[in-house]
PDB file of C-alpha atoms in Angstrom:
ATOM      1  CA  UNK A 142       0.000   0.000   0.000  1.00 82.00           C
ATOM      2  CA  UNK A 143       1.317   3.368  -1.104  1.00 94.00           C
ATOM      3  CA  UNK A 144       2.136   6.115   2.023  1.00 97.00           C
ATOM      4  CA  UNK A 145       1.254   9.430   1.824  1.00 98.00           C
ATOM      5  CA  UNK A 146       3.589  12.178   2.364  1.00 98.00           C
ATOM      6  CA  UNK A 147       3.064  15.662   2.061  1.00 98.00           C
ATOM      7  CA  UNK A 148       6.048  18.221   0.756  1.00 98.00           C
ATOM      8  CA  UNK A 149       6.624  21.794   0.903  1.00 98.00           C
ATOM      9  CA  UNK A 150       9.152  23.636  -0.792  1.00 98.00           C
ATOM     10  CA  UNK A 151      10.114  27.624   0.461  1.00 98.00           C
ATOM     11  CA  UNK A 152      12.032  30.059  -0.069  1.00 98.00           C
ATOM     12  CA  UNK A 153      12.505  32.246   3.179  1.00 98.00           C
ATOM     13  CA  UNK A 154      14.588  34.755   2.377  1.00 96.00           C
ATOM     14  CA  UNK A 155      16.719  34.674   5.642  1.00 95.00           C
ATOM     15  CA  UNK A 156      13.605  35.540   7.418  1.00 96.00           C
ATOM     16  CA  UNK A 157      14.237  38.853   6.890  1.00 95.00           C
ATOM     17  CA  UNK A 158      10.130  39.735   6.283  1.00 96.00           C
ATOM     18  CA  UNK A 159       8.156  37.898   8.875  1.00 97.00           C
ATOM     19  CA  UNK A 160       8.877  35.059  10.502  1.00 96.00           C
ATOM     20  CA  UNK A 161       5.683  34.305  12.554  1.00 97.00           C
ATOM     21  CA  UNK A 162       4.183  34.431   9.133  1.00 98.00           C
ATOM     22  CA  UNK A 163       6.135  32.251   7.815  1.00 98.00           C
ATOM     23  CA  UNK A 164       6.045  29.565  10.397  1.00 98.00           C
ATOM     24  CA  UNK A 165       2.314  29.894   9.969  1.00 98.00           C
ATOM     25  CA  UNK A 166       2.307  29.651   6.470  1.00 98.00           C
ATOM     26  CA  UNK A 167       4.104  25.993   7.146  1.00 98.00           C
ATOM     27  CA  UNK A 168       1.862  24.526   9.800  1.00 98.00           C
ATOM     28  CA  UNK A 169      -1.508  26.123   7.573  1.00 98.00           C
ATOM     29  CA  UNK A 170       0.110  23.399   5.051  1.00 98.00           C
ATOM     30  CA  UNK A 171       1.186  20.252   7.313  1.00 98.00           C
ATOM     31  CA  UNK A 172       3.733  19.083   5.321  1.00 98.00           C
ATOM     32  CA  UNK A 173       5.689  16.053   6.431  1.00 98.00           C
ATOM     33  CA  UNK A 174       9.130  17.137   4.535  1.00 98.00           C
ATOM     34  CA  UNK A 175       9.589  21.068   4.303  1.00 98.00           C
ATOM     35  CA  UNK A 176      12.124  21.869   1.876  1.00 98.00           C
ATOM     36  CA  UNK A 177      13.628  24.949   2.740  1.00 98.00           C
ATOM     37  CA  UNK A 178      16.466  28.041   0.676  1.00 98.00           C
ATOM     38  CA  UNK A 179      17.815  30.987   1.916  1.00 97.00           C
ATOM     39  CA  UNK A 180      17.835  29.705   5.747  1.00 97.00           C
ATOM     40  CA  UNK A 181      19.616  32.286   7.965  1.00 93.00           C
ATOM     41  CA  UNK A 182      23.217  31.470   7.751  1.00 88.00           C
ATOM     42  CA  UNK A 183      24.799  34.266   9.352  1.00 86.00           C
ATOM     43  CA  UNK A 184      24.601  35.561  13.231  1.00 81.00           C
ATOM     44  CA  UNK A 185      22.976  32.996  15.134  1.00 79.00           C
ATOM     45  CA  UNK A 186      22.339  30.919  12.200  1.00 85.00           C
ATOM     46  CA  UNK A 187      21.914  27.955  14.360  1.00 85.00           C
ATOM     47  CA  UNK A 188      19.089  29.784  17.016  1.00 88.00           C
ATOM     48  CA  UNK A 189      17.223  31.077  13.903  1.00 91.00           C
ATOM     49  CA  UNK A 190      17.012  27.138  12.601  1.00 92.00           C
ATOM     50  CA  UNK A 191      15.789  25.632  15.490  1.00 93.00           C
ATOM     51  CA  UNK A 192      13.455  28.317  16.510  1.00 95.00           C
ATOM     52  CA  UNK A 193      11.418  28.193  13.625  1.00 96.00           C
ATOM     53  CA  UNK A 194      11.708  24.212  13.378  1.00 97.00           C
ATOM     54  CA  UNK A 195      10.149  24.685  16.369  1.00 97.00           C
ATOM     55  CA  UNK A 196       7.128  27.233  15.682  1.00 98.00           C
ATOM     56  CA  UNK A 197       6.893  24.808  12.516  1.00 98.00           C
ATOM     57  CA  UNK A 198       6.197  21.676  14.892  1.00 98.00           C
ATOM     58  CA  UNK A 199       9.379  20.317  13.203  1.00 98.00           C
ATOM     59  CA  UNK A 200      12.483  19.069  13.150  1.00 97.00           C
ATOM     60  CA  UNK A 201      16.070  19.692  11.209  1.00 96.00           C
ATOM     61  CA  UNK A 202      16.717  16.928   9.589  1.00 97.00           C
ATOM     62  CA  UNK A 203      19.147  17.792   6.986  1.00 97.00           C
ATOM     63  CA  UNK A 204      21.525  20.857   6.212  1.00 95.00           C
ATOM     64  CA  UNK A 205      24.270  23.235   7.279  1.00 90.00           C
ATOM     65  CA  UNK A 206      25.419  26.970   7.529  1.00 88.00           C
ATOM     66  CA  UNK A 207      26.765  27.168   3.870  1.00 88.00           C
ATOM     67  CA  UNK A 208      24.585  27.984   1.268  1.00 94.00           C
ATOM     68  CA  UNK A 209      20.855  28.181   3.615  1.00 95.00           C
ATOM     69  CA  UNK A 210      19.400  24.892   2.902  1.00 97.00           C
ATOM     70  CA  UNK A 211      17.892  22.913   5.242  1.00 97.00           C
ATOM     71  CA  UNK A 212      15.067  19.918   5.238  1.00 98.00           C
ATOM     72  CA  UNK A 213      12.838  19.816   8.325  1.00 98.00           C
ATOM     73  CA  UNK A 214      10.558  16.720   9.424  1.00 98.00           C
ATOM     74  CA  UNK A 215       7.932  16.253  10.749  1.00 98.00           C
ATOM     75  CA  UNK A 216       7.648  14.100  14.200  1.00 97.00           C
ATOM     76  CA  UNK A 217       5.843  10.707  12.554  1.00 97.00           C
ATOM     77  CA  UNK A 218       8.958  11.037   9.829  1.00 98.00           C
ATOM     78  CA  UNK A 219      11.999   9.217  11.382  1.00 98.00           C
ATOM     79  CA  UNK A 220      15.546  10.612  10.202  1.00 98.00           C
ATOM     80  CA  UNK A 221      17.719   7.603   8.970  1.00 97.00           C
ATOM     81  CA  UNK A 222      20.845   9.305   6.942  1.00 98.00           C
ATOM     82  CA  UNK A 223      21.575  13.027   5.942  1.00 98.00           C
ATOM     83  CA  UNK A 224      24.560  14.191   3.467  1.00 98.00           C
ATOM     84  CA  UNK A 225      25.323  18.195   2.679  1.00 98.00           C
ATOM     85  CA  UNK A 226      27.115  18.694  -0.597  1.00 98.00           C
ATOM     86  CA  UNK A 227      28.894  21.801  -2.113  1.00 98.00           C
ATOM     87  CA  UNK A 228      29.094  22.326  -5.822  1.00 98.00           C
ATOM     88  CA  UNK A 229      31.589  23.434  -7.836  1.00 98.00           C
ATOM     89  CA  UNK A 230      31.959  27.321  -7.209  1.00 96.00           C
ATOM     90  CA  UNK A 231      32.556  29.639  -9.309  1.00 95.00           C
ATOM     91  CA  UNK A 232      34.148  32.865  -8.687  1.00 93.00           C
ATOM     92  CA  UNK A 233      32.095  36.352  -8.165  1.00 93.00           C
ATOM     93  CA  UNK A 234      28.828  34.219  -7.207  1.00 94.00           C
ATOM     94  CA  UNK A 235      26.930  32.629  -4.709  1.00 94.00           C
ATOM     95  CA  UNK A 236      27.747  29.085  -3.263  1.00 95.00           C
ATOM     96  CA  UNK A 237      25.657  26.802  -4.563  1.00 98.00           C
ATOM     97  CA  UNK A 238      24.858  23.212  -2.363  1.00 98.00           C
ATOM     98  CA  UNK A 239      22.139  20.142  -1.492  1.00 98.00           C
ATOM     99  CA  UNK A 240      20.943  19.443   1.543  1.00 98.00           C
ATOM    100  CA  UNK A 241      19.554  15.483   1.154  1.00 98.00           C
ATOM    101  CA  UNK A 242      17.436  13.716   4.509  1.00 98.00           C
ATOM    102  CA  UNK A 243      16.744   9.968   4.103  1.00 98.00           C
ATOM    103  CA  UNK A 244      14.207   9.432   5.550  1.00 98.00           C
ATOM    104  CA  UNK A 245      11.307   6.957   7.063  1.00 97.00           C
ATOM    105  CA  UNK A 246       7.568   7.300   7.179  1.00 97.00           C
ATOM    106  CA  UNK A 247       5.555   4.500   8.615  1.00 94.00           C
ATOM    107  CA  UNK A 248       6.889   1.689   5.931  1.00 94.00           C
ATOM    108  CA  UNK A 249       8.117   4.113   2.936  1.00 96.00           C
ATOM    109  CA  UNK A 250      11.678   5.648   2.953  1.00 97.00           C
ATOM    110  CA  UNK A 251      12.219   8.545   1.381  1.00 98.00           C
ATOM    111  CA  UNK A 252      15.386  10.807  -0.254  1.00 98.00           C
ATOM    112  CA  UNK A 253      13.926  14.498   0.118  1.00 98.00           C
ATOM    113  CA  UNK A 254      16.327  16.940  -1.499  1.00 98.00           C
ATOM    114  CA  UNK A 255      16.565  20.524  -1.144  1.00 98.00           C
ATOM    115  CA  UNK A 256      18.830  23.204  -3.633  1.00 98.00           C
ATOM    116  CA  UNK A 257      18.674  26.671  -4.388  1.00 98.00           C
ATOM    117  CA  UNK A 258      20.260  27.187  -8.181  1.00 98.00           C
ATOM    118  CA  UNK A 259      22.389  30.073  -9.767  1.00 97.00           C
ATOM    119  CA  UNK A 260      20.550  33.449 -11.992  1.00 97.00           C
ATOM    120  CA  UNK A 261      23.550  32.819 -14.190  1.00 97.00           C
ATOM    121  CA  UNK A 262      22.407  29.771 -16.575  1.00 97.00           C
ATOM    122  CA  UNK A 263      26.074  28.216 -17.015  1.00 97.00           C
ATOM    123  CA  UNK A 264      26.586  27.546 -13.507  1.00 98.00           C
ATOM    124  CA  UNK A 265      22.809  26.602 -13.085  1.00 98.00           C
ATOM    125  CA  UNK A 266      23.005  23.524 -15.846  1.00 98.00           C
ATOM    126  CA  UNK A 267      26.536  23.179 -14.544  1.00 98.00           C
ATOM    127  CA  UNK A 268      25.209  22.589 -10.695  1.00 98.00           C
ATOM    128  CA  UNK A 269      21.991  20.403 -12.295  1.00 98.00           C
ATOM    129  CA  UNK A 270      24.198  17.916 -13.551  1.00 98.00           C
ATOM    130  CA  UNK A 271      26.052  17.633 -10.134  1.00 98.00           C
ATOM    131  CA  UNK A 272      22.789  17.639  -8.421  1.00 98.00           C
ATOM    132  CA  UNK A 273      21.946  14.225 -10.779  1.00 98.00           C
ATOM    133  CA  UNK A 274      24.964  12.537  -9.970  1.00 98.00           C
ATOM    134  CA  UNK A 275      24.397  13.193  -6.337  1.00 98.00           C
ATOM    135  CA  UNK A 276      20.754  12.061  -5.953  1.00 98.00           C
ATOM    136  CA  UNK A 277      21.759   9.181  -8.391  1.00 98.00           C
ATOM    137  CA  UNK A 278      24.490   8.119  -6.068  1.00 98.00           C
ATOM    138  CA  UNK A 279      22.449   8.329  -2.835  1.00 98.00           C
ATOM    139  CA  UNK A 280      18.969   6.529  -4.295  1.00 98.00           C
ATOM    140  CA  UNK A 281      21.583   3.892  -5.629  1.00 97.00           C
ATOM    141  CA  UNK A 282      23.192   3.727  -1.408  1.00 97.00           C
ATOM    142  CA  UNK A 283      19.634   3.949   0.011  1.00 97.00           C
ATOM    143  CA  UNK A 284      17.467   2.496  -1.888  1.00 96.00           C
ATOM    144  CA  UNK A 285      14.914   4.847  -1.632  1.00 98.00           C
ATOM    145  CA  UNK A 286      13.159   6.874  -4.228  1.00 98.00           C
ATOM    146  CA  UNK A 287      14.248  10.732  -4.458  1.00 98.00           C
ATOM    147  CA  UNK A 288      12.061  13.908  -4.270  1.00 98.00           C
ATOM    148  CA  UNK A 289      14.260  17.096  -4.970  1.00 99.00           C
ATOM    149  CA  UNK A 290      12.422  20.472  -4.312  1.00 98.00           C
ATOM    150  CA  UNK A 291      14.017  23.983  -4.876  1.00 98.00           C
ATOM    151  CA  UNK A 292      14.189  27.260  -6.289  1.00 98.00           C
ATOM    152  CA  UNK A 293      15.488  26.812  -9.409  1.00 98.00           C
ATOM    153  CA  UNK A 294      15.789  29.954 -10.508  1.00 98.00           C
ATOM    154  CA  UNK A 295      14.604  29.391 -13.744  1.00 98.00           C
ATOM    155  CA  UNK A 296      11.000  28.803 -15.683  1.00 98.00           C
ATOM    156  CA  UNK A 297       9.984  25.437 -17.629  1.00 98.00           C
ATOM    157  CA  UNK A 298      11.469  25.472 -20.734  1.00 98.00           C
ATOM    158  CA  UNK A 299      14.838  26.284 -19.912  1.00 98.00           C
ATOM    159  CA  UNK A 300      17.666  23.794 -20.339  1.00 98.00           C
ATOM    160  CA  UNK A 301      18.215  23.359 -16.433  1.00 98.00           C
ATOM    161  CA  UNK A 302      14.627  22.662 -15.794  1.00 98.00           C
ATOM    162  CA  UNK A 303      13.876  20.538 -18.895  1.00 98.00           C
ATOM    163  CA  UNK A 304      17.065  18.639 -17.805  1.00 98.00           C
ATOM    164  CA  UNK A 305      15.872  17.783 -14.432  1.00 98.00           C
ATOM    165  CA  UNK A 306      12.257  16.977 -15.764  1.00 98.00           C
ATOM    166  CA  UNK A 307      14.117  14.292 -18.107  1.00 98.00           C
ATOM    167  CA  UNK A 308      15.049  12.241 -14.911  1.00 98.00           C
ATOM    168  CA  UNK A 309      12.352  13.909 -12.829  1.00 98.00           C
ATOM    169  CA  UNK A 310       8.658  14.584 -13.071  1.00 98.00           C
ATOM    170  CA  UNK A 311       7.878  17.831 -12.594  1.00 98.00           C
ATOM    171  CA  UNK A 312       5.024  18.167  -9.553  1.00 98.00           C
ATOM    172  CA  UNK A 313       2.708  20.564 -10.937  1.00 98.00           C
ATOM    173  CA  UNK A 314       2.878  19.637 -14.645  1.00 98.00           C
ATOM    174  CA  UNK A 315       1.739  16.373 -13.864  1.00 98.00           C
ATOM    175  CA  UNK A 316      -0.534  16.751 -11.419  1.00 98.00           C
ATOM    176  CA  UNK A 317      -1.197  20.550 -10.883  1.00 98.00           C
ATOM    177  CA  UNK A 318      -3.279  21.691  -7.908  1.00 98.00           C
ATOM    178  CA  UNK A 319      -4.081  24.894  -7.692  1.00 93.00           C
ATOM    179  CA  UNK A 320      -1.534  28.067  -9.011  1.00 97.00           C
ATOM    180  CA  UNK A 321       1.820  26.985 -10.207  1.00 98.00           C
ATOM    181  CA  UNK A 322       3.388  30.597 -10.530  1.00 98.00           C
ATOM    182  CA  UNK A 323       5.776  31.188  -6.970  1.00 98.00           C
ATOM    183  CA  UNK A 324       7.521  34.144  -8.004  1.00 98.00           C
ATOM    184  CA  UNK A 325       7.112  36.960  -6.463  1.00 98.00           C
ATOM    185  CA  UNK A 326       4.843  36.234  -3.819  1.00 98.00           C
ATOM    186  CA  UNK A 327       2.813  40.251  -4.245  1.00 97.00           C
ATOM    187  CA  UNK A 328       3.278  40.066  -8.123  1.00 98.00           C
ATOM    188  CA  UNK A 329       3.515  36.244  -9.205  1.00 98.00           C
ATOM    189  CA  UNK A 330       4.331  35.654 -12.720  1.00 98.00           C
ATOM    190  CA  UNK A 331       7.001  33.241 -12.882  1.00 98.00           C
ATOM    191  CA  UNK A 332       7.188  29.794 -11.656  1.00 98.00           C
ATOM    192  CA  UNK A 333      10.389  29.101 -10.828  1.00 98.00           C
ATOM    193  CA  UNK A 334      10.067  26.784  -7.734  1.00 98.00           C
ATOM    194  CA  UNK A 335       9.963  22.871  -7.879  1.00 98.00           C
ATOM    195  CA  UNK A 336       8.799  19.763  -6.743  1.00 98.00           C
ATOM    196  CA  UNK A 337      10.561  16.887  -8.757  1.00 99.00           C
ATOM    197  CA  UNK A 338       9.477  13.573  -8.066  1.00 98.00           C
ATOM    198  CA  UNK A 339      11.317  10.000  -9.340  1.00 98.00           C
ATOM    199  CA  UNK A 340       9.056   8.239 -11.568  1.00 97.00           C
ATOM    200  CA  UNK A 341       8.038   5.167  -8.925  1.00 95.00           C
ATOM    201  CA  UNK A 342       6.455   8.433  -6.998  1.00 98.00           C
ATOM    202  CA  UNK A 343       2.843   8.750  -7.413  1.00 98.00           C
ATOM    203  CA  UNK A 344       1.959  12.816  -7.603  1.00 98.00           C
ATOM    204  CA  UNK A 345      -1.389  13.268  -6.103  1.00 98.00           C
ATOM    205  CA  UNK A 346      -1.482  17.418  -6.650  1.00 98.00           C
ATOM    206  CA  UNK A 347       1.113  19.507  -6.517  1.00 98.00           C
ATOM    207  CA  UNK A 348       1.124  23.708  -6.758  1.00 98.00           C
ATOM    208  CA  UNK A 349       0.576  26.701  -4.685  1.00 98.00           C
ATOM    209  CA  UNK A 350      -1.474  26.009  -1.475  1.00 98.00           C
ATOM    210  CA  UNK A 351      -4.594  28.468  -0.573  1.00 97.00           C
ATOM    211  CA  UNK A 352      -3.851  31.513   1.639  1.00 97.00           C
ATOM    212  CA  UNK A 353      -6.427  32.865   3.573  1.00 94.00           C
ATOM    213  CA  UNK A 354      -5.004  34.190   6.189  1.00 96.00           C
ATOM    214  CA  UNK A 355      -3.275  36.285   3.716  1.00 97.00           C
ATOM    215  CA  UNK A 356       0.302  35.172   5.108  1.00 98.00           C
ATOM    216  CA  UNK A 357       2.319  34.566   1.976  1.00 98.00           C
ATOM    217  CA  UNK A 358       2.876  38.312   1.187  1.00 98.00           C
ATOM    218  CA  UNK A 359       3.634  38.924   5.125  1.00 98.00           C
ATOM    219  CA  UNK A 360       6.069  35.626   5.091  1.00 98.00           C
ATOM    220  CA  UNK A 361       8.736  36.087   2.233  1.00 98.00           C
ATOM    221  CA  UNK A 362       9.281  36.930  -1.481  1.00 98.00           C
ATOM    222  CA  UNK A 363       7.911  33.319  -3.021  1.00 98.00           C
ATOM    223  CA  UNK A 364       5.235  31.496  -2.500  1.00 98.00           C
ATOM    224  CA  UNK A 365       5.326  27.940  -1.145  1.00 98.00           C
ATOM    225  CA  UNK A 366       4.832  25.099  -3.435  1.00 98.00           C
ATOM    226  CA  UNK A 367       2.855  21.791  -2.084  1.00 98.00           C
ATOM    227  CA  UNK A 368       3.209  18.441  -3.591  1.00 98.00           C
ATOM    228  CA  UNK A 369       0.734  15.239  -1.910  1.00 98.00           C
ATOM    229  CA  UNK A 370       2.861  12.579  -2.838  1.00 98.00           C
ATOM    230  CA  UNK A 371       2.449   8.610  -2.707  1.00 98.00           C
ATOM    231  CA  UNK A 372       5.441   6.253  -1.809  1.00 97.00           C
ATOM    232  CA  UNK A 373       5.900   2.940  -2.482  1.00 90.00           C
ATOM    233  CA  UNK A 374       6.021   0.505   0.720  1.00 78.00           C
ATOM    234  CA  UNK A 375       9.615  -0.362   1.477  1.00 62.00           C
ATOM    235  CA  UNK A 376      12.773   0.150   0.272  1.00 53.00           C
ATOM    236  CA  UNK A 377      13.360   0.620  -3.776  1.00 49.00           C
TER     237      UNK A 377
END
């Protein structure tokens, strides 16, 4: 029997707009797996983490200072490995990284990913095809199937994102629910946040949740993206 497992992808932006918003923004949605970019990485990086794992009902299960990635879980969603990875840099830009939790829920395991990619579309394809090898290399150690979520920084269509949807399916073109546009969260127009899914994934619905509370303008710059998901029992 397949398990159900619900994933949320954000960009935070450091937190620098409104935390309590965004914290409420995640427990309005329930996910299992929150995939997070641009976690505070700077002065009390560490404090900033675990507070809001907390006000999310969560806890870290994957990710480090560099780059502000991090994976959170939720407490029925047992921790079994993590890894942190930094890709290739390249000079005069951001470091680039993925954060990658294996992880258990009831009889499923997981591989939930998180990456933030490059404006600059070299080192973006560049850091997809590292990503690959990466995800390849742990679904191959842990048998598990992978889930990579991120801001990618680029729309569908481009050469990063129609590379990753070749080993991938993308969440909301195969099963959209609700908005698909993430970008920015006052003006959207781009969707350029991901849920990618390996194929042995079932995608229930995946896209933009609701907001009534009127939170995801107060919260950050994107909007979250929600993929239901369906996992097969057991490892493989």
């Amino acid at each position: 029997m397949a398990t159900p497992v619900r994933v949320l992808s954000y960009n935070i932006r450091s937190l620098r707009d409104d935390p309590e918003a965004v914290a409420r923004v995640v427990r309005a949605n329930g996910p299992d797996v929150l995939c997070l970019q641009e976690v505070p990485r700077f002065w009390g990086w560490r404090a900033q983490r675990r507070r809001l794992a907390r006000a999310c009902g969560m806890d870290v299960a994957a990710g480090r200072r560099a780059c502000g990635l991090a994976v959170l879980a939720a407490p029925r969603v047992r921790r079994v490995h993590r890894e942190f990875h930094l890709l290739t840099p390249d000079e005069g830009l951001h470091r680039r990284a993925l954060a990658v939790a294996v992880l258990e829920i009831g009889p499923a395991r997981l591989i939930a990913a998180s990456t933030h990619l490059d404006l600059a579309d070299g080192p973006r394809l560049r850091h997809v095809r590292e990503v690959l090898a990466l995800l390849d290399r742990a679904r191959a150690r842990y048998g598990a199937p992978v889930v990579l979520a991120g801001d990618v920084n680029e729309e569908p269509g481009g050469p990063s994102w129609t590379l990753l949807t070749e080993h991938f399916q993308d969440g909301h073109a195969t099963a959209p629910a609700g908005e698909g546009l993430t970008f920015s969260a006052r003006d959207p127009r781009r969707r350029i946040d991901g849920v990618f899914a390996d194929p042995g994934v079932e995608v229930a619905g995946c896209g933009v949740p609701p907001d009534e509370a009127g939170d995801h303008v107060r919260a950050t710059d994107h909007r979250p993206l929600r993929a239901d998901l369906r996992l097969p029992a057991g490892p493989g």
